[in-house]
Amino acid sequence: MKTVQVLDKTFELSISEEKIQERIEQLAVQMNKDLEGQEPLFVCILNGAFMFASDLFKKITVENASITFFRLASYEGTVSTGKVRKIMGFTEDLENKTVVVLEDIIDTGITMENTIEQINAYNPKQVKIATLVYKPEACKVELDIDYVGFEIPNEFIVGYGLDYNAKGRNLPAIYTLAK
Ligand code: IMP
Ligand code: MG
């Protein structure tokens, strides 16, 4: 079992780099079909989704697709605080746009619910949700998620953009906290 140490914790390999890339390719194929003719605006939720957004967006072939960044923060350590702060908002016009929100992970779902509420205030035509990882057992809110990369049990993960106290984001694969 391949393990890594991040700060004081040990993590075990759970989703390899190859598996992540393969799944992103599949999601992109689906999005390219679904979003044809829409001139979609992808919204990368910072910080965690930057790698997912970067790898996915390279595979988006829909004409006039664009990308922007939205920054929220809610986590402290390995537990969701339930409090979401907006750190960086939009400068672009979202009115009547097809927006695709790109998130690294949906855990309690509170961040995503809050993000969608904030985005809806700009009157987009439609908002689609894409998350690389989803923890169905942890989710506390009703969310209509359009694209899910991987469903995982209610465990803490790091790597591929996801952090443990700001560390571990640079790992190219996803690792689960060892029991
Ligand atoms: P939620 O509001 O509880 O759904 O949390 C969403 C945010 O918490 C994500 O955007 C991540 O930044 C962070 N998060 C949730 N689960 C994990 C995890 O297992 N590892 C690292 N960060 C996580
Ligand atoms: Mg995040």
Short mmCIF file of C-alpha atoms in Angstrom, two decimals, residues 3-99:
data_model
loop_
_atom_site.label_atom_id
_atom_site.label_comp_id
_atom_site.label_asym_id
_atom_site.label_seq_id
_atom_site.Cartn_x
_atom_site.Cartn_y
_atom_site.Cartn_z
CA THR A 3 1.32 5.83 1.80
CA VAL A 4 2.23 9.49 2.20
CA GLN A 5 2.76 11.64 5.24
CA VAL A 6 1.09 15.07 5.31
CA LEU A 7 1.92 17.07 8.45
CA ASP A 8 1.07 14.75 11.38
CA LYS A 9 -1.11 12.29 9.43
CA THR A 10 -0.59 9.24 7.23
CA PHE A 11 -2.64 8.76 4.08
CA GLU A 12 -3.05 5.73 1.81
CA LEU A 13 -3.37 5.82 -1.97
CA SER A 14 -7.03 5.58 -2.99
CA ILE A 15 -7.48 7.03 -6.51
CA SER A 16 -4.47 6.85 -8.82
CA GLU A 17 -3.38 9.58 -11.19
CA GLU A 18 -4.39 7.38 -14.17
CA LYS A 19 -7.89 6.78 -12.76
CA ILE A 20 -8.39 10.50 -12.15
CA GLN A 21 -7.30 11.43 -15.68
CA GLU A 22 -9.42 8.68 -17.24
CA ARG A 23 -12.52 9.81 -15.35
CA ILE A 24 -11.95 13.48 -16.23
CA GLU A 25 -11.73 12.49 -19.89
CA GLN A 26 -15.13 10.76 -19.58
CA LEU A 27 -16.67 13.78 -17.84
CA ALA A 28 -15.33 16.09 -20.57
CA VAL A 29 -16.81 13.89 -23.31
CA GLN A 30 -20.20 14.08 -21.58
CA MET A 31 -19.97 17.85 -21.01
CA ASN A 32 -18.94 18.50 -24.62
CA LYS A 33 -22.14 16.74 -25.70
CA ASP A 34 -24.43 18.33 -23.11
CA LEU A 35 -23.11 21.89 -23.49
CA GLU A 36 -22.87 22.12 -27.26
CA GLY A 37 -23.92 25.56 -28.51
CA GLN A 38 -24.21 26.99 -24.96
CA GLU A 39 -21.03 29.12 -24.67
CA PRO A 40 -20.66 27.86 -21.08
CA LEU A 41 -18.85 29.72 -18.32
CA PHE A 42 -16.96 27.30 -16.07
CA VAL A 43 -16.54 28.49 -12.49
CA CYS A 44 -13.64 26.93 -10.61
CA ILE A 45 -14.14 27.01 -6.85
CA LEU A 46 -10.81 27.92 -5.28
CA ASN A 47 -8.63 26.69 -3.85
CA GLY A 48 -9.30 22.97 -4.04
CA ALA A 49 -10.71 22.65 -7.58
CA PHE A 50 -7.80 24.26 -9.43
CA MET A 51 -6.24 20.98 -10.65
CA PHE A 52 -9.54 19.41 -11.61
CA ALA A 53 -10.57 22.59 -13.44
CA SER A 54 -7.25 22.81 -15.25
CA ASP A 55 -7.23 19.19 -16.46
CA LEU A 56 -10.92 19.22 -17.34
CA PHE A 57 -10.94 22.57 -19.13
CA LYS A 58 -8.13 21.44 -21.45
CA LYS A 59 -10.51 18.73 -22.70
CA ILE A 60 -13.51 21.02 -23.23
CA THR A 61 -14.03 21.56 -26.94
CA VAL A 62 -17.35 23.45 -26.80
CA GLU A 63 -17.10 26.67 -28.81
CA ASN A 64 -16.57 29.87 -26.79
CA ALA A 65 -16.22 28.12 -23.44
CA SER A 66 -14.68 30.35 -20.77
CA ILE A 67 -13.50 29.95 -17.21
CA THR A 68 -13.43 32.08 -14.08
CA PHE A 69 -12.62 31.60 -10.42
CA PHE A 70 -14.66 31.94 -7.23
CA ARG A 71 -13.12 31.68 -3.82
CA LEU A 72 -14.74 30.29 -0.69
CA ALA A 73 -13.32 28.81 2.48
CA SER A 74 -14.99 26.60 5.08
CA TYR A 75 -12.64 23.87 6.28
CA GLU A 76 -10.38 23.89 9.31
CA GLY A 77 -8.29 20.75 9.79
CA THR A 78 -10.18 17.63 8.78
CA VAL A 79 -13.67 18.80 9.82
CA SER A 80 -16.08 21.03 7.91
CA THR A 81 -16.82 24.11 9.99
CA GLY A 82 -20.19 24.58 8.31
CA LYS A 83 -19.34 28.26 7.96
CA VAL A 84 -18.61 29.50 4.46
CA ARG A 85 -16.83 32.76 3.74
CA LYS A 86 -16.66 34.41 0.32
CA ILE A 87 -13.14 35.64 -0.31
CA MET A 88 -13.26 36.42 -4.03
CA GLY A 89 -16.37 37.04 -6.17
CA PHE A 90 -17.09 37.57 -9.89
CA THR A 91 -16.10 40.33 -12.24
CA GLU A 92 -17.87 38.85 -15.26
CA ASP A 93 -21.51 39.10 -16.28
CA LEU A 94 -23.34 35.85 -15.51
CA GLU A 95 -26.74 37.01 -16.72
CA ASN A 96 -28.32 34.46 -19.08
CA LYS A 97 -25.17 32.34 -19.11
CA THR A 98 -24.89 28.59 -18.74
CA VAL A 99 -22.67 28.23 -15.70
#
